[in-house]
């Protein structure tokens, strides 16, 4: 996909500016959905000594979850630095360039590591930014964003893992079970060198009644899908986020667990 | 102690603390060339204990289209990794040769026989050469190495690391434990590779659904829960894009739609629509797992989606993939395409 406008488009007949959009707007009868409420929760879990997850929100428009990795406090430093960088870059400016914000966050993470004398650090990052009727998401690594609509649950992000690289190449990861942990290895993360930083960016249409879950792998690896579906509907968004994180801890708490639940109305 | 000798040639050989990367001279296409540069960058930039995971992660991110390479790590257990049509020879009687030619992914072995080892690949290395660090042109190498840490094997298969995840370029918790490396040392079964695969679960009627589905998206029956019920199959069609003029585009492949989209190639199968209000290359359709993504290619008149009947229209942001769903209508030029759900 090119990021450059096509230069050979002069022979395309221009349409009336905005006429089609206005016609379609009049044809619709549904109001654009907006954020109604949200809640967040995070827990260190039962195994780790520190919580290397971080989350942030800007008003009721922008939500971010990051899961840091790296020794000597590098994980905490990475996740917090990245969340702050994205909030500052995207929060105040409607229509900000999300992938650009991630690139800047990656530079900030590397710089923070250098300042702190931590050589290798990085973080996953998911962010969801709402506009009336739509939202834009970005994803790096293996934190996730799910959408719950009526009785349907959809995964909106795609993990950057060796395992998904195998699936893309038409190879069954089950044939490579002996690779163990390496299948979960991240192929992209914030803090990676620029040429290795792959960012997934997707726009979506949103609807009233939708709930969105942003979570670290301490939630989505620890709980089966039916538990996510049940818990995300448990009361208010704040109650649901707390219930999800608590359930992840109760189920073993092998990793830090963080959840943000957002409802549209 | 270790000594790395170099054979002259037009490939590349890199050495850093306790590891080497050899990229033989091949004629890769442009994409593979970029991948090989990234392999080198990842190798040189990785944490000491995570060199092999970093290299593997880059290869996976490129869907293993990076051309042949070999990497050796001896900071911990002495491990040899090969991808593609390249053979590494060792004097370990258990691993005389290791070739990546028969797998789409990679093979990897830990050399466990005691004593110093010699590992070589490519042309015969010259005796009077020595690479201590950095990157040089090379047509082969010979490494004499006495591993510092021989691994212990207890014969049991170790589980994945605590977090089940390895940070590709390192960090302490990302370091692969020796046990996991040993687990990875068995030769990888040849894998053919093919069209992209998808993970899902079936309902009682056999309909394939995403892992996130509690009830079948087609018939409403309960979907078999649990990890044991997960199947991996080539991706089925995700639906059809239907034009008012009878055009039908089955969503089993990528498309490049426009007034004059050219040959397509990487951008997907070209679909030519004679509409003067369309740009030459107007809309890209791509499939990601269970999702159909459409991207407006910075067109003059733009693309508008009505995500479901009655919903407010959304003008697409140029160059940003939009996750379009069954029931949506895509407006481009004077045409419309309706996304009909899959009938699988």
Coordinates of C-alpha atoms in Angstrom, one line a residue:
Chain A
X1 CA 0.0 0.0 0.0
X2 CA 1.4 3.4 -1.0
X3 CA 1.2 6.3 1.3
X4 CA 1.6 8.7 -1.6
X5 CA -1.5 10.1 -3.4
X6 CA -1.7 8.7 -6.9
X7 CA -0.2 11.2 -9.2
X8 CA -1.9 9.8 -12.3
X9 CA -5.4 10.8 -11.3
X10 CA -6.0 14.0 -13.3
X11 CA -8.4 12.2 -15.7
X12 CA -10.7 11.2 -12.9
X13 CA -13.9 13.2 -13.1
X14 CA -14.4 15.0 -9.8
X15 CA -17.7 14.6 -8.0
X16 CA -19.5 17.4 -6.3
X17 CA -17.7 18.0 -3.0
X18 CA -19.6 16.3 -0.2
X19 CA -22.8 15.8 -2.2
X20 CA -22.7 12.0 -2.0
X21 CA -21.9 12.1 1.7
X22 CA -24.8 14.5 2.4
X23 CA -27.2 12.4 0.4
X24 CA -26.2 9.3 2.4
X25 CA -26.4 11.2 5.6
X26 CA -30.0 12.1 4.9
X27 CA -30.8 8.5 4.0
X28 CA -29.6 7.3 7.4
X29 CA -31.8 7.3 10.5
X30 CA -29.3 6.1 13.2
X31 CA -27.4 8.6 15.3
X32 CA -23.6 8.3 15.5
X33 CA -22.5 6.4 18.6
X34 CA -20.4 8.1 21.2
X35 CA -18.6 6.9 24.4
X36 CA -21.0 6.6 27.2
X37 CA -18.8 5.3 30.0
X38 CA -15.6 3.5 30.6
X39 CA -13.6 1.9 33.4
X40 CA -10.1 0.4 33.9
X41 CA -8.3 -2.0 36.2
X42 CA -4.8 -3.4 36.5
X43 CA -3.2 -5.9 38.8
X44 CA 0.4 -7.2 39.3
X45 CA -0.9 -10.8 39.4
X46 CA 0.4 -13.6 41.6
X47 CA 3.8 -14.3 40.1
X48 CA 5.4 -11.1 39.0
X49 CA 6.9 -8.7 41.5
X50 CA 6.1 -5.5 39.7
X51 CA 3.4 -4.4 37.4
X52 CA 4.9 -3.7 34.0
X53 CA 1.5 -2.9 32.4
X54 CA 0.4 0.6 32.0
X55 CA -2.8 2.2 30.8
X56 CA -4.1 5.7 30.1
X57 CA -7.0 7.6 28.8
X58 CA -7.5 11.1 27.4
X59 CA -11.0 12.4 28.2
X60 CA -13.5 9.8 27.0
X61 CA -12.0 9.7 23.5
X62 CA -8.6 7.9 23.6
X63 CA -7.7 4.7 25.5
X64 CA -4.3 3.0 25.7
X65 CA -2.9 -0.2 27.2
X66 CA 0.8 -1.2 27.2
X67 CA 2.6 -4.2 28.5
X68 CA 6.3 -3.6 29.1
X69 CA 9.1 -6.0 29.0
X70 CA 12.7 -5.7 30.1
X71 CA 14.9 -6.3 33.2
X72 CA 15.9 -3.8 35.8
X73 CA 12.6 -1.9 35.7
X74 CA 12.9 -1.6 32.0
X75 CA 9.4 -3.0 31.5
X76 CA 7.7 -0.4 33.7
X77 CA 9.8 2.3 32.1
X78 CA 8.9 1.2 28.6
X79 CA 5.1 0.9 29.1
X80 CA 4.7 4.1 31.0
X81 CA 6.9 6.1 28.6
X82 CA 4.9 4.7 25.6
X83 CA 1.5 5.4 27.1
X84 CA 2.5 9.0 28.0
X85 CA 4.0 9.6 24.6
X86 CA 0.8 8.4 22.8
X87 CA -1.5 10.3 25.0
X88 CA 0.4 13.5 24.5
X89 CA 0.7 13.1 20.8
X90 CA -2.9 12.1 20.1
X91 CA -5.0 13.3 23.0
X92 CA -5.1 17.0 22.3
X93 CA -5.2 16.8 18.5
X94 CA -8.3 15.4 16.8
X95 CA -7.3 13.7 13.6
X96 CA -3.7 13.1 14.8
X97 CA -1.6 10.5 13.0
X98 CA -1.7 7.4 15.2
X99 CA 1.1 5.4 13.6
X100 CA 3.3 8.5 13.7
X101 CA 2.5 8.7 17.5
X102 CA 3.7 5.1 17.9
X103 CA 6.9 5.8 16.0
X104 CA 7.5 8.7 18.4
X105 CA 6.7 6.6 21.4
X106 CA 9.2 4.0 20.2
X107 CA 11.9 6.7 20.0
X108 CA 10.9 7.9 23.4
X109 CA 11.2 4.4 24.9
X110 CA 14.6 3.9 23.5
X111 CA 15.8 7.2 24.8
X112 CA 14.3 6.5 28.2
X113 CA 16.2 3.2 28.3
X114 CA 19.4 4.9 27.4
X115 CA 19.0 7.5 30.1
X116 CA 18.2 4.8 32.7
X117 CA 21.0 2.6 31.5
X118 CA 18.6 -0.2 30.6
X119 CA 19.9 -1.8 27.4
X120 CA 17.0 -3.9 26.1
X121 CA 13.4 -2.8 26.8
X122 CA 10.2 -2.6 24.9
X123 CA 6.5 -2.7 25.2
X124 CA 3.3 -3.8 23.5
X125 CA 0.7 -1.1 22.8
X126 CA -2.9 -0.9 21.8
X127 CA -4.8 2.3 21.5
X128 CA -8.4 3.0 20.5
X129 CA -9.4 6.6 19.5
X130 CA -13.1 7.4 19.1
X131 CA -14.8 9.9 16.8
X132 CA -18.6 10.1 16.3
X133 CA -19.7 6.9 14.6
X134 CA -16.2 5.5 14.1
X135 CA -12.9 4.7 15.8
X136 CA -9.3 4.1 14.9
X137 CA -7.1 1.6 16.5
X138 CA -3.4 0.9 16.5
X139 CA -1.7 -2.3 17.7
X140 CA 1.9 -3.3 18.2
X141 CA 2.7 -6.6 19.9
X142 CA 0.2 -8.9 21.5
X143 CA -2.0 -6.8 23.7
X144 CA -5.5 -6.9 22.2
X145 CA -8.7 -5.0 21.5
X146 CA -12.0 -6.9 21.3
X147 CA -15.5 -5.7 20.4
X148 CA -18.7 -7.0 21.9
X149 CA -21.9 -6.3 20.0
X150 CA -25.2 -8.0 20.9
X151 CA -24.1 -11.6 21.5
X152 CA -21.1 -11.4 19.2
X153 CA -17.4 -11.0 20.1
X154 CA -14.8 -10.0 17.6
X155 CA -11.0 -9.6 17.9
X156 CA -10.1 -6.4 16.2
X157 CA -6.3 -6.6 16.5
X158 CA -3.8 -9.1 15.2
X159 CA -0.9 -10.2 17.4
X160 CA 2.6 -9.6 16.0
X161 CA 4.0 -13.0 16.9
X162 CA 6.1 -15.7 15.3
X163 CA 3.0 -17.9 15.5
X164 CA 1.0 -15.5 13.2
X165 CA 3.9 -15.3 10.9
X166 CA 3.7 -19.1 10.5
X167 CA -0.1 -18.9 9.8
X168 CA 0.4 -16.2 7.2
X169 CA 2.9 -18.5 5.5
X170 CA 0.4 -21.3 5.5
X171 CA 2.2 -23.3 8.1
X172 CA 0.4 -24.9 11.0
X173 CA 2.1 -23.8 14.3
X174 CA 1.0 -27.2 15.7
X175 CA 3.7 -28.7 13.6
X176 CA 6.2 -26.6 15.4
X177 CA 5.0 -27.1 19.0
X178 CA 8.5 -28.0 20.0
X179 CA 9.4 -24.4 19.5
X180 CA 7.5 -23.7 22.7
X181 CA 7.8 -20.2 23.9
X182 CA 9.4 -19.0 20.7
X183 CA 6.1 -19.2 18.9
X184 CA 4.8 -16.4 21.1
X185 CA 7.9 -14.3 20.3
X186 CA 7.0 -10.8 19.3
X187 CA 7.8 -9.7 15.8
X188 CA 7.2 -6.1 16.6
X189 CA 7.1 -4.0 19.7
X190 CA 7.4 -0.3 20.7
X191 CA 11.1 0.3 21.4
X192 CA 12.2 -1.7 18.4
X193 CA 14.4 -0.1 15.8
X194 CA 12.3 1.9 13.3
X195 CA 12.8 -0.7 10.5
X196 CA 11.5 -3.4 12.7
X197 CA 8.5 -1.6 14.1
X198 CA 5.3 -2.8 12.4
X199 CA 2.2 -1.0 13.4
X200 CA -1.3 -2.3 12.7
X201 CA -3.7 0.6 12.0
X202 CA -7.4 0.0 11.4
X203 CA -10.5 2.1 11.2
X204 CA -13.8 0.7 12.4
X205 CA -17.5 1.6 12.4
X206 CA -19.0 1.8 15.9
X207 CA -22.5 1.4 17.1
X208 CA -24.6 2.2 20.2
X209 CA -24.4 -0.6 22.7
X210 CA -21.0 -1.7 21.6
X211 CA -18.5 -2.6 24.4
X212 CA -14.8 -2.5 23.7
X213 CA -12.1 -4.3 25.7
X214 CA -8.5 -3.3 25.6
X215 CA -6.3 -5.7 27.5
X216 CA -2.8 -7.1 28.1
X217 CA -2.0 -10.7 27.6
X218 CA -2.3 -11.3 31.3
X219 CA -6.0 -11.1 30.7
X220 CA -6.5 -12.7 27.2
X221 CA -4.0 -15.5 27.7
X222 CA -5.3 -16.3 31.2
X223 CA -9.0 -16.4 30.5
X224 CA -10.9 -18.4 27.8
X225 CA -13.1 -16.5 25.3
X226 CA -16.4 -17.4 27.0
X227 CA -15.1 -15.9 30.3
X228 CA -14.2 -12.7 28.5
X229 CA -17.6 -12.5 27.0
X230 CA -19.4 -13.1 30.3
X231 CA -17.2 -10.8 32.4
X232 CA -17.2 -7.9 30.0
X233 CA -21.0 -7.6 30.4
X234 CA -20.8 -7.7 34.2
X235 CA -22.4 -4.4 35.3
X236 CA -20.8 -1.0 34.6
X237 CA -17.6 -0.7 32.6
X238 CA -15.6 -0.1 35.8
X239 CA -17.2 -3.2 37.4
X240 CA -16.5 -5.2 34.2
X241 CA -12.8 -4.1 34.0
X242 CA -12.3 -5.0 37.7
X243 CA -14.1 -8.4 37.3
X244 CA -11.9 -9.3 34.2
X245 CA -8.6 -8.4 36.0
X246 CA -9.7 -10.2 39.2
X247 CA -10.7 -13.3 37.2
X248 CA -7.3 -13.3 35.5
X249 CA -5.6 -13.1 38.9
X250 CA -7.9 -15.8 40.3
X251 CA -7.1 -18.1 37.3
X252 CA -3.5 -18.1 38.2
X253 CA -2.3 -14.5 37.8
X254 CA 0.8 -15.6 35.8
X255 CA 1.3 -12.2 34.4
X256 CA 0.3 -8.6 35.0
X257 CA -3.3 -8.1 34.0
X258 CA -4.8 -4.9 32.7
X259 CA -8.3 -4.1 31.2
X260 CA -10.1 -1.1 29.9
X261 CA -13.8 -1.5 29.1
X262 CA -15.6 1.2 27.0
X263 CA -19.3 1.4 26.3
X264 CA -20.9 3.4 23.5
X265 CA -24.4 4.9 23.6
Chain B
X1 CA 37.6 -19.0 23.5
X2 CA 36.5 -19.0 20.0
X3 CA 38.0 -18.2 16.7
X4 CA 36.1 -17.2 13.5
X5 CA 37.8 -17.7 10.2
X6 CA 36.5 -16.2 7.0
X7 CA 36.2 -17.5 3.4
X8 CA 36.3 -14.9 0.7
X9 CA 33.1 -14.2 -1.1
X10 CA 30.2 -11.9 -1.7
X11 CA 28.0 -12.9 1.2
X12 CA 28.1 -11.3 4.6
X13 CA 29.4 -12.6 7.9
X14 CA 28.8 -10.8 11.2
X15 CA 30.1 -11.5 14.6
X16 CA 29.2 -10.1 18.0
X17 CA 29.7 -11.3 21.6
X18 CA 29.0 -15.0 21.5
X19 CA 27.1 -15.2 18.2
X20 CA 27.5 -15.1 14.4
X21 CA 25.2 -14.5 11.4
X22 CA 26.1 -15.7 7.9
X23 CA 24.2 -14.5 4.9
X24 CA 25.4 -16.3 1.8
X25 CA 25.6 -14.5 -1.5
X26 CA 22.3 -15.1 -3.3
X27 CA 20.3 -13.0 -5.7
X28 CA 17.3 -12.1 -3.6
X29 CA 14.5 -10.0 -4.9
X30 CA 14.1 -6.5 -3.5
X31 CA 11.8 -7.7 -0.7
X32 CA 14.1 -10.4 0.4
X33 CA 17.0 -7.9 0.3
X34 CA 15.2 -5.7 2.7
X35 CA 14.5 -8.7 4.9
X36 CA 18.2 -9.6 4.9
X37 CA 19.2 -6.1 6.0
X38 CA 16.7 -6.4 8.8
X39 CA 18.1 -9.7 9.8
X40 CA 21.5 -8.2 10.1
X41 CA 20.1 -5.2 12.1
X42 CA 18.2 -7.5 14.4
X43 CA 21.3 -9.7 14.9
X44 CA 23.5 -6.7 15.7
X45 CA 21.0 -4.9 17.9
X46 CA 19.7 -7.9 20.0
X47 CA 20.5 -8.4 23.6
X48 CA 23.3 -10.9 24.2
X49 CA 21.0 -13.6 25.4
X50 CA 18.3 -13.2 22.7
X51 CA 20.2 -13.2 19.4
X52 CA 18.5 -16.2 17.9
X53 CA 14.9 -15.1 18.9
X54 CA 15.6 -11.7 17.4
X55 CA 16.7 -13.2 14.1
X56 CA 13.8 -15.7 14.0
X57 CA 11.3 -12.9 14.7
X58 CA 12.5 -10.9 11.7
X59 CA 12.3 -14.0 9.4
X60 CA 8.8 -14.7 10.7
X61 CA 7.7 -11.1 10.2
X62 CA 8.8 -11.5 6.6
X63 CA 6.9 -14.7 6.2
X64 CA 10.2 -16.5 5.8
X65 CA 11.0 -14.9 2.4
X66 CA 14.4 -13.6 3.5
X67 CA 16.6 -16.1 1.7
X68 CA 19.0 -18.5 3.3
X69 CA 20.9 -17.7 6.4
X70 CA 22.7 -19.4 9.3
X71 CA 23.1 -18.1 12.9
X72 CA 25.3 -19.6 15.6
X73 CA 25.1 -18.7 19.3
X74 CA 27.6 -19.9 21.9
X75 CA 27.1 -17.5 24.8
X76 CA 25.0 -20.1 26.5
X77 CA 24.4 -23.5 25.0
X78 CA 26.0 -23.9 21.5
X79 CA 23.1 -23.5 19.2
X80 CA 23.0 -23.6 15.4
X81 CA 20.0 -22.3 13.4
X82 CA 19.6 -22.5 9.6
X83 CA 17.0 -21.2 7.2
X84 CA 16.7 -21.9 3.5
X85 CA 19.0 -23.8 1.1
X86 CA 22.1 -23.6 3.2
X87 CA 24.0 -26.4 4.9
X88 CA 26.0 -26.0 8.1
X89 CA 28.6 -28.7 9.0
X90 CA 29.7 -29.5 12.5
X91 CA 32.1 -32.0 14.0
X92 CA 29.6 -33.0 16.6
X93 CA 28.8 -36.6 15.7
X94 CA 25.2 -36.0 16.7
X95 CA 24.8 -33.2 14.2
X96 CA 27.1 -33.7 11.2
X97 CA 25.0 -31.5 8.9
X98 CA 22.1 -29.1 9.3
X99 CA 20.2 -27.8 6.3
X100 CA 17.2 -25.6 6.1
X101 CA 16.3 -26.7 2.6
X102 CA 13.4 -28.9 3.5
X103 CA 11.4 -26.6 5.7
X104 CA 9.7 -23.3 5.1
X105 CA 10.7 -22.1 8.5
X106 CA 14.0 -23.0 10.1
X107 CA 15.9 -25.9 11.8
X108 CA 17.8 -25.5 15.0
X109 CA 20.0 -27.7 17.1
X110 CA 21.9 -27.5 20.3
X111 CA 25.2 -29.2 20.1
X112 CA 25.5 -31.1 23.3
X113 CA 28.5 -33.4 22.8
X114 CA 31.3 -32.2 25.2
X115 CA 34.4 -30.6 24.0
X116 CA 35.4 -27.9 21.6
X117 CA 33.6 -27.8 18.2
X118 CA 34.2 -26.6 14.7
X119 CA 31.2 -25.3 12.8
X120 CA 31.5 -24.3 9.1
X121 CA 29.4 -23.4 6.1
X122 CA 30.1 -22.2 2.6
X123 CA 33.5 -22.1 1.0
X124 CA 36.7 -23.2 2.9
X125 CA 37.8 -20.5 5.3
X126 CA 41.3 -19.1 5.1
X127 CA 43.6 -20.1 7.9
X128 CA 45.1 -16.7 8.4
X129 CA 41.9 -14.8 8.9
X130 CA 40.1 -13.9 12.1
X131 CA 36.9 -11.9 12.6
X132 CA 36.6 -10.6 16.2
X133 CA 33.6 -8.4 15.7
X134 CA 31.6 -6.5 13.0
X135 CA 30.5 -7.4 9.5
X136 CA 32.7 -8.5 6.6
X137 CA 32.1 -9.8 3.1
X138 CA 32.3 -13.6 3.1
X139 CA 31.7 -16.7 1.1
X140 CA 31.8 -19.0 4.1
X141 CA 33.1 -19.4 7.7
X142 CA 34.7 -21.8 10.1
X143 CA 34.1 -21.3 13.8
X144 CA 36.2 -23.0 16.5
X145 CA 34.4 -22.7 19.8
X146 CA 34.4 -24.2 23.2
X147 CA 31.0 -23.5 24.7
X148 CA 31.0 -22.1 28.2
X149 CA 27.7 -23.5 29.3
X150 CA 26.8 -27.0 28.3
X151 CA 23.2 -27.7 28.9
X152 CA 21.8 -30.2 31.2
X153 CA 19.0 -32.3 29.8
X154 CA 16.6 -34.2 32.0
X155 CA 14.7 -35.7 29.2
X156 CA 11.4 -34.0 30.1
X157 CA 9.8 -31.6 27.7
X158 CA 9.9 -28.2 29.3
X159 CA 6.9 -25.9 29.1
X160 CA 6.9 -22.5 27.6
X161 CA 8.4 -19.6 29.5
X162 CA 6.4 -18.2 32.3
X163 CA 4.8 -15.4 30.2
X164 CA 4.7 -17.6 27.1
X165 CA 6.3 -14.8 25.3
X166 CA 9.8 -13.8 24.2
X167 CA 10.7 -10.3 23.4
X168 CA 12.4 -10.5 20.1
X169 CA 15.4 -8.3 20.7
X170 CA 16.0 -9.2 24.3
X171 CA 15.3 -7.9 27.8
X172 CA 16.1 -10.1 30.7
X173 CA 12.7 -11.8 31.0
X174 CA 12.9 -12.4 27.3
X175 CA 15.9 -14.6 27.5
X176 CA 15.0 -18.0 26.4
X177 CA 15.8 -20.5 29.2
X178 CA 18.3 -23.2 28.2
X179 CA 15.5 -25.8 28.6
X180 CA 13.3 -24.1 26.1
X181 CA 16.2 -23.9 23.7
X182 CA 16.8 -27.6 24.1
X183 CA 13.2 -28.2 23.4
X184 CA 13.6 -26.2 20.2
X185 CA 16.6 -28.2 19.2
X186 CA 14.8 -31.2 17.7
X187 CA 14.8 -30.9 13.9
X188 CA 11.8 -29.2 12.6
X189 CA 9.5 -31.3 10.5
X190 CA 9.4 -30.2 6.9
X191 CA 6.4 -28.0 6.4
X192 CA 5.1 -27.3 3.0
X193 CA 3.5 -23.9 3.5
X194 CA 0.7 -22.7 1.3
X195 CA -2.2 -20.2 1.4
X196 CA -2.6 -18.3 4.7
X197 CA -4.2 -20.4 7.5
X198 CA -6.9 -19.3 9.9
X199 CA -7.8 -20.5 13.4
X200 CA -11.3 -21.2 14.3
X201 CA -13.8 -23.6 16.0
X202 CA -16.7 -25.5 14.5
X203 CA -20.3 -25.5 15.6
X204 CA -22.3 -28.8 15.8
X205 CA -23.3 -28.4 12.2
X206 CA -19.6 -28.1 11.2
X207 CA -19.6 -24.3 10.3
X208 CA -16.3 -22.7 10.9
X209 CA -16.3 -19.7 13.3
X210 CA -13.7 -17.3 14.7
X211 CA -12.2 -18.3 18.1
X212 CA -14.2 -15.4 19.6
X213 CA -17.6 -16.8 18.6
X214 CA -19.7 -18.3 21.4
X215 CA -22.5 -19.2 19.0
X216 CA -22.3 -20.0 15.3
X217 CA -22.4 -16.8 13.2
X218 CA -24.4 -18.8 10.6
X219 CA -26.8 -21.1 12.5
X220 CA -26.7 -19.9 16.1
X221 CA -25.6 -23.3 17.4
X222 CA -23.1 -23.4 20.3
X223 CA -19.5 -23.4 19.1
X224 CA -17.3 -26.1 20.7
X225 CA -15.3 -24.2 23.4
X226 CA -11.8 -24.9 24.6
X227 CA -8.3 -25.0 23.2
X228 CA -8.7 -28.6 22.1
X229 CA -11.5 -27.6 19.6
X230 CA -9.3 -25.2 17.7
X231 CA -8.8 -26.1 14.1
X232 CA -6.3 -24.5 11.7
X233 CA -7.3 -24.6 8.1
X234 CA -6.8 -22.6 4.9
X235 CA -8.9 -19.5 5.1
X236 CA -12.5 -20.0 3.8
X237 CA -14.1 -17.2 1.7
X238 CA -15.2 -14.5 4.1
X239 CA -18.2 -13.4 2.0
X240 CA -18.7 -11.7 -1.3
X241 CA -18.6 -8.1 -2.5
X242 CA -21.7 -7.7 -4.8
X243 CA -22.1 -4.8 -7.3
X244 CA -25.4 -3.5 -8.5
X245 CA -24.3 -4.4 -12.0
X246 CA -23.9 -8.1 -11.1
X247 CA -20.2 -7.9 -10.3
X248 CA -19.3 -10.5 -7.7
X249 CA -16.0 -10.6 -5.9
X250 CA -15.6 -13.7 -3.6
X251 CA -13.6 -12.7 -0.5
X252 CA -11.1 -15.5 -0.8
X253 CA -8.3 -13.2 -2.0
X254 CA -7.0 -9.7 -2.2
X255 CA -8.3 -7.2 -4.8
X256 CA -7.2 -3.9 -6.3
X257 CA -10.2 -2.1 -7.7
X258 CA -10.1 0.9 -10.0
X259 CA -10.7 2.4 -13.4
X260 CA -7.4 1.1 -14.6
X261 CA -5.7 -0.8 -11.8
X262 CA -2.8 -2.3 -13.8
X263 CA -1.5 -5.7 -13.3
X264 CA -2.2 -6.0 -9.6
X265 CA 0.5 -8.1 -8.3
X266 CA 1.3 -7.4 -4.7
X267 CA -1.8 -5.2 -4.5
X268 CA -4.2 -8.2 -5.2
X269 CA -6.2 -9.3 -8.2
X270 CA -7.0 -6.3 -10.4
X271 CA -10.7 -5.5 -10.9
X272 CA -11.4 -3.0 -13.6
X273 CA -14.5 -0.9 -13.3
X274 CA -15.3 1.5 -16.2
X275 CA -16.4 4.5 -14.1
X276 CA -14.9 7.9 -14.9
X277 CA -15.4 9.0 -11.3
X278 CA -13.2 6.2 -10.0
X279 CA -9.5 6.7 -9.7
X280 CA -7.2 4.4 -11.7
X281 CA -6.4 2.6 -8.5
X282 CA -9.2 3.3 -6.1
X283 CA -9.7 0.6 -3.5
X284 CA -7.6 -2.1 -2.0
X285 CA -9.4 -5.1 -0.5
X286 CA -7.3 -7.3 1.8
X287 CA -8.1 -10.2 4.1
X288 CA -6.5 -10.4 7.6
X289 CA -7.5 -13.5 9.6
X290 CA -11.3 -13.2 9.8
X291 CA -11.5 -9.6 8.8
X292 CA -11.9 -7.8 5.4
X293 CA -10.0 -4.6 5.3
X294 CA -10.6 -2.0 2.6
X295 CA -8.3 0.9 1.9
X296 CA -9.0 4.0 -0.1
X297 CA -5.8 4.6 -2.1
X298 CA -5.7 8.4 -1.8
X299 CA -8.4 8.8 -4.5
X300 CA -9.7 12.0 -5.9
X301 CA -13.3 11.4 -5.0
X302 CA -12.8 9.3 -1.9
X303 CA -14.7 6.2 -0.7
X304 CA -17.7 6.2 1.6
X305 CA -18.9 3.2 3.7
X306 CA -22.4 2.9 5.2
X307 CA -21.4 0.2 7.8
X308 CA -24.9 -1.1 8.1
X309 CA -28.3 -0.1 6.8
X310 CA -29.5 3.2 8.3
X311 CA -26.1 4.0 9.9
X312 CA -24.4 7.3 9.3
X313 CA -22.0 7.2 6.4
X314 CA -18.2 7.1 7.1
X315 CA -15.8 8.7 4.6
X316 CA -12.7 6.5 4.6
X317 CA -9.4 8.0 5.7
X318 CA -7.1 7.7 2.7
X319 CA -4.5 5.0 3.2
X320 CA -6.0 3.6 6.4
X321 CA -7.4 0.1 6.4
X322 CA -11.1 0.0 7.3
X323 CA -12.6 -3.2 8.8
X324 CA -15.7 -3.6 6.7
X325 CA -18.4 -6.1 7.8
X326 CA -21.2 -8.0 6.3
X327 CA -24.2 -5.7 5.6
X328 CA -22.0 -2.7 4.7
X329 CA -22.3 -0.8 1.5
X330 CA -19.2 0.7 -0.1
X331 CA -19.7 3.7 -2.3
X332 CA -17.0 4.5 -4.8
X333 CA -17.5 6.7 -7.8
X334 CA -21.1 6.1 -9.0
X335 CA -20.9 2.4 -8.0
X336 CA -21.8 0.5 -4.9
X337 CA -20.5 -2.8 -3.5
X338 CA -22.5 -4.6 -0.9
X339 CA -20.7 -7.0 1.5
X340 CA -22.7 -10.2 1.7
X341 CA -21.9 -12.6 4.5
X342 CA -20.2 -15.9 3.8
X343 CA -22.3 -18.9 3.2
X344 CA -19.9 -21.4 4.6

